[in-house]
JSON list of C-alpha atoms in Angstrom, two decimals:
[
{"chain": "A", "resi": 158, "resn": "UNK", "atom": "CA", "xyz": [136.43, 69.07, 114.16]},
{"chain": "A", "resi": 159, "resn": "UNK", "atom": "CA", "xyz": [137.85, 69.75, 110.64]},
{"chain": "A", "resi": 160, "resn": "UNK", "atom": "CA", "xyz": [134.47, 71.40, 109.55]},
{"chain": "A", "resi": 161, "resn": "UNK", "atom": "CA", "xyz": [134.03, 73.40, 112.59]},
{"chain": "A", "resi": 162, "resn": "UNK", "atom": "CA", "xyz": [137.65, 74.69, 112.48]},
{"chain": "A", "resi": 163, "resn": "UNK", "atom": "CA", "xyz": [136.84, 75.52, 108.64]},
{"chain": "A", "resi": 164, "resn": "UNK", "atom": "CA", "xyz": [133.98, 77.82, 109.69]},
{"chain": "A", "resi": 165, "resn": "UNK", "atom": "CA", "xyz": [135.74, 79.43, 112.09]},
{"chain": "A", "resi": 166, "resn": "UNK", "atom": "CA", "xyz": [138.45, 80.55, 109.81]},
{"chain": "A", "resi": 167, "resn": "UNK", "atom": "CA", "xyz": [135.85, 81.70, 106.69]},
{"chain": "A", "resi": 168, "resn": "UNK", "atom": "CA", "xyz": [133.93, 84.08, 109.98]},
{"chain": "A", "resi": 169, "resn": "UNK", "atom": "CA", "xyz": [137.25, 85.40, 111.29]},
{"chain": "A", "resi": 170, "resn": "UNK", "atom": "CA", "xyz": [138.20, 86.09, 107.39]},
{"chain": "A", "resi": 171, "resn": "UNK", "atom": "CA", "xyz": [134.87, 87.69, 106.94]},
{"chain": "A", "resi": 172, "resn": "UNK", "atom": "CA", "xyz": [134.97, 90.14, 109.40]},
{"chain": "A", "resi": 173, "resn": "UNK", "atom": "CA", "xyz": [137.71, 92.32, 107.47]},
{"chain": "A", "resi": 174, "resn": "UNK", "atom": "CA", "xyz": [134.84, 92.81, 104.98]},
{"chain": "A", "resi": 175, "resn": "UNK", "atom": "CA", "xyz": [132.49, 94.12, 107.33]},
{"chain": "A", "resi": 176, "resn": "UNK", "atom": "CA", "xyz": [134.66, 96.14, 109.28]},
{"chain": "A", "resi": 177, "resn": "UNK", "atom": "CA", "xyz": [134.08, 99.37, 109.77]},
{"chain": "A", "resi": 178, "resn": "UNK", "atom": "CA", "xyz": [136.67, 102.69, 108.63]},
{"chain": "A", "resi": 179, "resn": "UNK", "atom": "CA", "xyz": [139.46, 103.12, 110.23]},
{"chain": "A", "resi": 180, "resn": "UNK", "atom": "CA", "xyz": [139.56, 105.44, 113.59]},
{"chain": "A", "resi": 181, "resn": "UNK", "atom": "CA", "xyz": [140.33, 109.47, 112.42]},
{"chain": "A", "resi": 182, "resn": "UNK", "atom": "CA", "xyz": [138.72, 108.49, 108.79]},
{"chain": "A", "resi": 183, "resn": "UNK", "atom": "CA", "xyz": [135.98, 110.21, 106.97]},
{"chain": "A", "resi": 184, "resn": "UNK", "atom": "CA", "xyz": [133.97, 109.24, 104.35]},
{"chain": "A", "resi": 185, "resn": "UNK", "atom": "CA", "xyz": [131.14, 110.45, 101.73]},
{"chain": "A", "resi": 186, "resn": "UNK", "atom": "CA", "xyz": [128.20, 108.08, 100.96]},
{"chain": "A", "resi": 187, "resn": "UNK", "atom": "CA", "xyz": [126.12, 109.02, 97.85]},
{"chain": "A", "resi": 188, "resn": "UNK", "atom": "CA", "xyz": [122.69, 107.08, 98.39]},
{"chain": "A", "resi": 189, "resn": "UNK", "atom": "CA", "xyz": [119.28, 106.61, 96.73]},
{"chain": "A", "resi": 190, "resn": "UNK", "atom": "CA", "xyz": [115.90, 104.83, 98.42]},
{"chain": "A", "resi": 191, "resn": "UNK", "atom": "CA", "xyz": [112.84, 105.35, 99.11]},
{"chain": "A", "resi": 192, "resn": "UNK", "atom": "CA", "xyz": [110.07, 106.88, 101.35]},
{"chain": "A", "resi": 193, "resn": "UNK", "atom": "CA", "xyz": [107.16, 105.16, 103.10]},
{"chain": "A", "resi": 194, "resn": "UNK", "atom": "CA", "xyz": [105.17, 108.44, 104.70]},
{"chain": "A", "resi": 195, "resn": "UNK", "atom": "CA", "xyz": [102.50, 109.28, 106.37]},
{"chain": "A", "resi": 196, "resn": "UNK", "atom": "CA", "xyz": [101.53, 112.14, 109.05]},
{"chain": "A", "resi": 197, "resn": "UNK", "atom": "CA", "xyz": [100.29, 111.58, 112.20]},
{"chain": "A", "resi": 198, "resn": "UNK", "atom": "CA", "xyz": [96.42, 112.26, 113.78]},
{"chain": "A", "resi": 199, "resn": "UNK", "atom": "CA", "xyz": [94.79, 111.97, 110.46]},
{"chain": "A", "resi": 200, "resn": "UNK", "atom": "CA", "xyz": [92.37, 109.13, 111.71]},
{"chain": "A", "resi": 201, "resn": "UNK", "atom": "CA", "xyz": [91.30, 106.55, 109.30]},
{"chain": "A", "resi": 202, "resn": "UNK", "atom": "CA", "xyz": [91.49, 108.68, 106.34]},
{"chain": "A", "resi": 203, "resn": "UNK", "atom": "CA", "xyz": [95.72, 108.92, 105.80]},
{"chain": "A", "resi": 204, "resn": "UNK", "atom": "CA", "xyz": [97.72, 106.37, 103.88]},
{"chain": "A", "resi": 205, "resn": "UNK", "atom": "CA", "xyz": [101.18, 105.87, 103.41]},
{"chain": "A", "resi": 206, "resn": "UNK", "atom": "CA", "xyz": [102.78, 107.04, 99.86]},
{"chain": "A", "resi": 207, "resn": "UNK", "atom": "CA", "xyz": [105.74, 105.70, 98.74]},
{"chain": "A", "resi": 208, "resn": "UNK", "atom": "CA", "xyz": [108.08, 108.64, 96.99]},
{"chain": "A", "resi": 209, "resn": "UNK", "atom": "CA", "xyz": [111.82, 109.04, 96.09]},
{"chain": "A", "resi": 210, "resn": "UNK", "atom": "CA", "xyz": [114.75, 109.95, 99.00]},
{"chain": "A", "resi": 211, "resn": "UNK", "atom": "CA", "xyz": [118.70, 110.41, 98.10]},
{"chain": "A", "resi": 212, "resn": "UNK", "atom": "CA", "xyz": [121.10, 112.44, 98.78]},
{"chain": "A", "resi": 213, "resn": "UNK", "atom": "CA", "xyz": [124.88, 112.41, 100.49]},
{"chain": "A", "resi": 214, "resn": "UNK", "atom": "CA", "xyz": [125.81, 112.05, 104.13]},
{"chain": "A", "resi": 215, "resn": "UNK", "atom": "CA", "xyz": [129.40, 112.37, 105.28]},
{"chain": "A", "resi": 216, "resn": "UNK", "atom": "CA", "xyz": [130.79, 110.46, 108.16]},
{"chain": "A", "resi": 217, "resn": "UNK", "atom": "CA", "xyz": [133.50, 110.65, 110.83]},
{"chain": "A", "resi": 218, "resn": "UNK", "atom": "CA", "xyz": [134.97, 107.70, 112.53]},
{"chain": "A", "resi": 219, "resn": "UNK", "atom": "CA", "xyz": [135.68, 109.22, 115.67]},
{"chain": "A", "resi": 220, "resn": "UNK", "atom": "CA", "xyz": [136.19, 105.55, 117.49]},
{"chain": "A", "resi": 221, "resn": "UNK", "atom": "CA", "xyz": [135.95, 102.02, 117.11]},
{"chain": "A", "resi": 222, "resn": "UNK", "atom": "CA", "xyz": [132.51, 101.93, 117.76]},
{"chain": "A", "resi": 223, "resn": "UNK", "atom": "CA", "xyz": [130.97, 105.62, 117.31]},
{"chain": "A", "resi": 224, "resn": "UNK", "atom": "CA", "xyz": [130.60, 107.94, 114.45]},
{"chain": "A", "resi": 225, "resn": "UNK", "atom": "CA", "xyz": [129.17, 111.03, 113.68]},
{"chain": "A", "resi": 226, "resn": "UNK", "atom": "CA", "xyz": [127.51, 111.59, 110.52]},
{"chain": "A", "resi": 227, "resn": "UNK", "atom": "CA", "xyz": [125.85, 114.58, 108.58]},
{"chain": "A", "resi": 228, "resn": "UNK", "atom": "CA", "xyz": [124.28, 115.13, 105.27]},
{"chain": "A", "resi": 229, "resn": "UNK", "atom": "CA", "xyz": [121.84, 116.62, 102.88]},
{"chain": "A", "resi": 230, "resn": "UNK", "atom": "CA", "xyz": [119.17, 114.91, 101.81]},
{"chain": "A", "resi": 231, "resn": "UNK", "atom": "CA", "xyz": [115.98, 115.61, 99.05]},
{"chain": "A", "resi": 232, "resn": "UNK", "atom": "CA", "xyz": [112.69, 113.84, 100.56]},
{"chain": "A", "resi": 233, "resn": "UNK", "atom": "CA", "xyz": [109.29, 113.58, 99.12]},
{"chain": "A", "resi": 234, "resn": "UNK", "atom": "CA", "xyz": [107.13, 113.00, 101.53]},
{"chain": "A", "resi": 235, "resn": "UNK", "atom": "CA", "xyz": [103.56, 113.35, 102.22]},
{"chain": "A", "resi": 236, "resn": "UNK", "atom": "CA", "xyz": [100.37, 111.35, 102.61]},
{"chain": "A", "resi": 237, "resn": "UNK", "atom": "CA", "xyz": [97.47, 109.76, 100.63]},
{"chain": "A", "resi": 238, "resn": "UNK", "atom": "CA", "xyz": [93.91, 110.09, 100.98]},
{"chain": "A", "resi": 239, "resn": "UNK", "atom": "CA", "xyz": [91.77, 106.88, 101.22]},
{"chain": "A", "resi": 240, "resn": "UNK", "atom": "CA", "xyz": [88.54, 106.83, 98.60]},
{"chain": "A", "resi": 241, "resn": "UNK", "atom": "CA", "xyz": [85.59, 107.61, 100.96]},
{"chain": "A", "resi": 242, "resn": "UNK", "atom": "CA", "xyz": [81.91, 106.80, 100.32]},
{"chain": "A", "resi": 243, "resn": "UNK", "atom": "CA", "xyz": [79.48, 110.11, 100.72]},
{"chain": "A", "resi": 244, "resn": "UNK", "atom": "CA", "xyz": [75.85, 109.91, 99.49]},
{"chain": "A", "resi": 245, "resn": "UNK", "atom": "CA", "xyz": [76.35, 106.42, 97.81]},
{"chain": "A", "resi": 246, "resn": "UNK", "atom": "CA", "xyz": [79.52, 107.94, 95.78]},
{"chain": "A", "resi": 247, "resn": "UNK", "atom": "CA", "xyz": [82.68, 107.14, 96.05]},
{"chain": "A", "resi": 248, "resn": "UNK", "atom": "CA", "xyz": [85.41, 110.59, 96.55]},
{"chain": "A", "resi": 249, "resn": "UNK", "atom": "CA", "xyz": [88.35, 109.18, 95.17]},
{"chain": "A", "resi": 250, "resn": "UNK", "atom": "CA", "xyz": [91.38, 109.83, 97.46]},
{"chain": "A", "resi": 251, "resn": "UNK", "atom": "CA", "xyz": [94.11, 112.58, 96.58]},
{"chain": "A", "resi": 252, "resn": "UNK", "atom": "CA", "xyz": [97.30, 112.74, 97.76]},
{"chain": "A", "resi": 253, "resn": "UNK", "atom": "CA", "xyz": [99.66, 115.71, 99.16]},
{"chain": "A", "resi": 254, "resn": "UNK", "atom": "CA", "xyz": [103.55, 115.86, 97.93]},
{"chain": "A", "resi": 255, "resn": "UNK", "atom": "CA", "xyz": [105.64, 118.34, 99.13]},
{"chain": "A", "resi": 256, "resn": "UNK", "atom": "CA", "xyz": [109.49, 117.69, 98.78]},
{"chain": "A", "resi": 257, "resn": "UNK", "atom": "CA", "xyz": [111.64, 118.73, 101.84]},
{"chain": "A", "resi": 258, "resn": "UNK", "atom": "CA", "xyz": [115.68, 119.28, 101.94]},
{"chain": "A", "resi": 259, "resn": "UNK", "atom": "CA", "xyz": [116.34, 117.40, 105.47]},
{"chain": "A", "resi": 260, "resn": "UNK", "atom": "CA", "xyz": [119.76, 117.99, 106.99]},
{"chain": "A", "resi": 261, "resn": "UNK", "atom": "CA", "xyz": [120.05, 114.35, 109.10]},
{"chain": "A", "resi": 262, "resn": "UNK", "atom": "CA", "xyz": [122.93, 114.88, 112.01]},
{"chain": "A", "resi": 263, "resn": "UNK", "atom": "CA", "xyz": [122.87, 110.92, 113.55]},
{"chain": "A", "resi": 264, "resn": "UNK", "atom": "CA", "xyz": [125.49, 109.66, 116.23]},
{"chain": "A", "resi": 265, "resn": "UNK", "atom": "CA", "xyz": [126.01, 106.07, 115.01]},
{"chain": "A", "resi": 266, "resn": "UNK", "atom": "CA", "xyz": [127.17, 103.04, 117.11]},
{"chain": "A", "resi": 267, "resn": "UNK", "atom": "CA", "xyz": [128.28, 100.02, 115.67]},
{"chain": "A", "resi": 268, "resn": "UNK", "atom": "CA", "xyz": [127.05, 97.10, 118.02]},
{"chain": "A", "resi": 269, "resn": "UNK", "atom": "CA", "xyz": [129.05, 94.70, 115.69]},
{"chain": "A", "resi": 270, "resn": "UNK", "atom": "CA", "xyz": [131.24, 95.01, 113.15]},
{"chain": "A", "resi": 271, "resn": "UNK", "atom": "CA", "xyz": [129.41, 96.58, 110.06]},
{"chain": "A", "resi": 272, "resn": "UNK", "atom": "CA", "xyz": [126.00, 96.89, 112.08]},
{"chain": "A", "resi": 273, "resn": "UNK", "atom": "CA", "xyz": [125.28, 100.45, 113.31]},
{"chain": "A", "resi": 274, "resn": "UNK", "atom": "CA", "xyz": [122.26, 102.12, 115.69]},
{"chain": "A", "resi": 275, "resn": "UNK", "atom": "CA", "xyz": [121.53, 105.40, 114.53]},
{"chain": "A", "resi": 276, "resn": "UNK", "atom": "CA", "xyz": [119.66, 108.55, 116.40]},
{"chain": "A", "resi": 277, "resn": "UNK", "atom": "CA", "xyz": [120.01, 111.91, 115.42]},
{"chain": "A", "resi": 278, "resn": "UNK", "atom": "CA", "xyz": [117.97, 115.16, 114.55]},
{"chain": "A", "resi": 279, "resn": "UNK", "atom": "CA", "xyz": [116.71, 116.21, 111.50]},
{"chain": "A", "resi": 280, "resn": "UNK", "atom": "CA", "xyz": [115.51, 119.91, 110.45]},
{"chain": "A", "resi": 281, "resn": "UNK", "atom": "CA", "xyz": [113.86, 120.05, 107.09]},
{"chain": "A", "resi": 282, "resn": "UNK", "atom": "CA", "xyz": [112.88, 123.17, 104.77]},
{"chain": "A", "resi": 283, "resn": "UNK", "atom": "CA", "xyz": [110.45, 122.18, 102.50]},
{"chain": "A", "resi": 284, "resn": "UNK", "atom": "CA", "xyz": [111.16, 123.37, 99.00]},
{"chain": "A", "resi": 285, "resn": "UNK", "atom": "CA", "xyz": [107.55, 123.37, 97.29]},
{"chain": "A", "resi": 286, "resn": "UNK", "atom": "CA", "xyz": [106.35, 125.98, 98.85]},
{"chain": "A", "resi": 287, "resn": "UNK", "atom": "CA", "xyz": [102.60, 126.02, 97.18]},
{"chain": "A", "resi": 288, "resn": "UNK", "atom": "CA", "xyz": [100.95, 125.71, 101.00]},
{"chain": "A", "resi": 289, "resn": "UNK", "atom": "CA", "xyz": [103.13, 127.89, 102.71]},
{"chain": "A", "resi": 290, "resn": "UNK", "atom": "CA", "xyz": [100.06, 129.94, 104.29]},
{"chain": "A", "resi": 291, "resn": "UNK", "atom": "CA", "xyz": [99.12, 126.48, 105.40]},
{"chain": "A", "resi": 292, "resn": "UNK", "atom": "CA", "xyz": [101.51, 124.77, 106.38]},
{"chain": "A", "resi": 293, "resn": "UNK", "atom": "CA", "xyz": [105.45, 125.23, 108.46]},
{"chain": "A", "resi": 294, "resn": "UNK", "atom": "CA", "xyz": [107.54, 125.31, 105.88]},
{"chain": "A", "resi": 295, "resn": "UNK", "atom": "CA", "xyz": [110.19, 124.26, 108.46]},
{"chain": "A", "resi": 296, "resn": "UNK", "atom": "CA", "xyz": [110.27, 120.96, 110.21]},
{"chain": "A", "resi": 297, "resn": "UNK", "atom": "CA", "xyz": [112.18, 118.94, 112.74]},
{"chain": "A", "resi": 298, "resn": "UNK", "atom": "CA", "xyz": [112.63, 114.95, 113.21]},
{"chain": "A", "resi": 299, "resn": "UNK", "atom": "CA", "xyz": [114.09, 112.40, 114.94]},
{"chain": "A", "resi": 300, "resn": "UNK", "atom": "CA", "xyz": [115.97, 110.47, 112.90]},
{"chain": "A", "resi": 301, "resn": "UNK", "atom": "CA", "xyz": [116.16, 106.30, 114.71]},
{"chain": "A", "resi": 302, "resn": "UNK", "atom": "CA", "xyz": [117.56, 103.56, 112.44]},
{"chain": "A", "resi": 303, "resn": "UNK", "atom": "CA", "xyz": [119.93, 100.66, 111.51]},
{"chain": "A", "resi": 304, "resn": "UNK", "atom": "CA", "xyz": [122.45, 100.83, 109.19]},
{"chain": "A", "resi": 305, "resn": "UNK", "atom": "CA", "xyz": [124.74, 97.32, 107.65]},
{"chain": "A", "resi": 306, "resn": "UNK", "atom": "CA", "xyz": [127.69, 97.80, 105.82]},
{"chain": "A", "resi": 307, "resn": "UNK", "atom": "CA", "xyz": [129.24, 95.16, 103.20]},
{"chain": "A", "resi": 308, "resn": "UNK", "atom": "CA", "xyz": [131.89, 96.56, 101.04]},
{"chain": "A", "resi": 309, "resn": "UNK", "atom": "CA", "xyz": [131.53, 99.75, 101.72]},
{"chain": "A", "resi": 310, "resn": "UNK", "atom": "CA", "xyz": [128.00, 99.18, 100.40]},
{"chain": "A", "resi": 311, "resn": "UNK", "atom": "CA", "xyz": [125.21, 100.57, 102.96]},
{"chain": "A", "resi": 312, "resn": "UNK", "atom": "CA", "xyz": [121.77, 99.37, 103.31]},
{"chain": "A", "resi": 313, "resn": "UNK", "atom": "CA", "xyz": [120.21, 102.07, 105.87]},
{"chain": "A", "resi": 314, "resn": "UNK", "atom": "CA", "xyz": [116.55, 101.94, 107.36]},
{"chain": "A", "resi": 315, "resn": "UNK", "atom": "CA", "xyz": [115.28, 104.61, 109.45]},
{"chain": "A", "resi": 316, "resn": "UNK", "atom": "CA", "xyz": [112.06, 106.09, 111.14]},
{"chain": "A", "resi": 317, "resn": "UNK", "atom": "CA", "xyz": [112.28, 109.53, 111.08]},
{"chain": "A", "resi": 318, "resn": "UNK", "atom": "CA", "xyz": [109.58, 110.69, 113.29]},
{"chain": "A", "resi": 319, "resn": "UNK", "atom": "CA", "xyz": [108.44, 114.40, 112.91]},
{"chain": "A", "resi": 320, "resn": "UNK", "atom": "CA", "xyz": [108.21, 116.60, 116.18]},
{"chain": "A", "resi": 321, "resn": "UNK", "atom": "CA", "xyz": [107.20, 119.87, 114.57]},
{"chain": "A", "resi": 322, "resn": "UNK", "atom": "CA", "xyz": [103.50, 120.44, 113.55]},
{"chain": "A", "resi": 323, "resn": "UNK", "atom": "CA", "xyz": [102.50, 120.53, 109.75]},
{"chain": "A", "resi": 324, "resn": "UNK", "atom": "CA", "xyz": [99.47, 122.88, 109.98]},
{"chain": "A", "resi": 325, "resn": "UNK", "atom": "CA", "xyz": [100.79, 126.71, 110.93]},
{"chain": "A", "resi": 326, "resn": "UNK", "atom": "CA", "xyz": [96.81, 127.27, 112.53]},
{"chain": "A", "resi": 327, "resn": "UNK", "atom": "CA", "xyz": [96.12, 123.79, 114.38]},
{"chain": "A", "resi": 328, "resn": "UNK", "atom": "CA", "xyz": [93.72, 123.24, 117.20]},
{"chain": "A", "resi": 329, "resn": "UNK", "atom": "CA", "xyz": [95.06, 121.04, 119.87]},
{"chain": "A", "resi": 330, "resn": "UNK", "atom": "CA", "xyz": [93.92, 117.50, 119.45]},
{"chain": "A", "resi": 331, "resn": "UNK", "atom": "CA", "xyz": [91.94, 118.39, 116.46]},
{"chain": "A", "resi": 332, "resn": "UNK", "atom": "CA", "xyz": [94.44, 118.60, 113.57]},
{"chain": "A", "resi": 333, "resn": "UNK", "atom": "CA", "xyz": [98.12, 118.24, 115.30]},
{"chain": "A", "resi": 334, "resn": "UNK", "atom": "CA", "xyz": [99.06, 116.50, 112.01]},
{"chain": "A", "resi": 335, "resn": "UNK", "atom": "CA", "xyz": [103.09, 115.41, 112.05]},
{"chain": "A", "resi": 336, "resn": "UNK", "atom": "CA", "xyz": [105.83, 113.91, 109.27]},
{"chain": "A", "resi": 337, "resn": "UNK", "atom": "CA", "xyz": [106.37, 110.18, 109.86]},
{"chain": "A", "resi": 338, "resn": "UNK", "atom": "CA", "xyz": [108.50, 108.84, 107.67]},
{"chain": "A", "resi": 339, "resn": "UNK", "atom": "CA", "xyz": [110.49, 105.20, 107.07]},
{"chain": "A", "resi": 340, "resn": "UNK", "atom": "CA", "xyz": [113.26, 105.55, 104.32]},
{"chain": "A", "resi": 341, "resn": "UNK", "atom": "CA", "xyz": [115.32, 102.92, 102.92]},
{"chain": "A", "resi": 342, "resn": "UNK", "atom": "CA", "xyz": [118.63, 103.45, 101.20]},
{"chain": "A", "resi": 343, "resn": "UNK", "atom": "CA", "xyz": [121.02, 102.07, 99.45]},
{"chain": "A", "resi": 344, "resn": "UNK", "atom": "CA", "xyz": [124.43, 103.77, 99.41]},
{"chain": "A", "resi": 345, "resn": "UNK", "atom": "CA", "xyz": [128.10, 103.44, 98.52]},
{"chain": "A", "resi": 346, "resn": "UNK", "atom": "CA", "xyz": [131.18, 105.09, 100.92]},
{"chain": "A", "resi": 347, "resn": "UNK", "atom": "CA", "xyz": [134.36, 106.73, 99.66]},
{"chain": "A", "resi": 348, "resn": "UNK", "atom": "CA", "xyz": [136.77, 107.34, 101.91]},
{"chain": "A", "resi": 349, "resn": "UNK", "atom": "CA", "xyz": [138.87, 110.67, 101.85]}
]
């Protein structure tokens, strides 16, 4: 009974540390991370590069259990090329990097205390502009993701899947290429 009572009282003092901000609050989070990304409809011949994300996001407690958050973000994103055999020689792969400045607007629900579900939009304007007859130079996601807060520490994971096409001159089915992109961070919140 003694160690049960024990562990009840270390959880119930826990949960001050992984509360979230007070209700009216608002807070800036500097945060670094990474990207995983890819594009979409590129058959077998896309792989995943992993590239540099950070940026700041600002949030608003507006309840209990929902926020609204907005921020500015630098992305490198992209895709690899896989090495591919032709005539008994190997093509070695090549890889496309074009940075992006995303603009993530998420509505975030904390399900428990600390633990939030994220989903949002996303426009983009990519800022290497060496493709631009090529490719949008403009694109939209949906952002989807978890966040966990410790200490005002935040470890975020989301998907942000692209909706816009890449290619200004696609053919349907033939080269609808999209952003998909998985981005972990690591940031710290300052409240104001």
């Amino acid at each position: 009974m003694k160690k049960l009572l024990l562990m009840a009282a270390v959880m119930l003092s826990s949960v001050g540390a992984f509360a979230q901000h007070a209700v009216g609050s608002f807070t800036l989070q500097p945060k670094v991370g990474i990207n995983i990304a890819n594009i979409t409809n590129y058959g077998d011949y896309g792989k995943a590069r992993v590239d540099f994300a950070g940026g700041l996001e600002g949030e608003y407690q507006a309840t209990d259990i929902f926020s609204l958050s907005a921020g500015l973000m630098y992305s490198r994103q992209g895709f690899k090329t896989k090495d591919v055999k032709v005539a008994g020689y190997t093509v070695s792969g090549d890889s496309w990097k074009p940075s992006y400045l995303n603009i993530p607007v998420l509505a975030n629900v904390y399900v428990v205390p600390g633990l939030a579900v994220k989903l949002g939009v996303q426009p983009g304007f990519m800022i290497d502009k060496d493709d631009a007859e090529d490719v949008n130079t403009f694109d939209l996601s949906i952002p989807v993701g978890l966040s966990y807060e410790y200490n005002n520490f935040v470890l975020d994971g989301r998907y942000n899947w692209g909706v816009t096409k890449i290619n200004k001159h696609s053919i349907k089915g033939a080269d609808d290429t999209r952003n998909s992109v998985f981005q972990i961070t690591l940031g710290y919140k300052f409240s104001l």
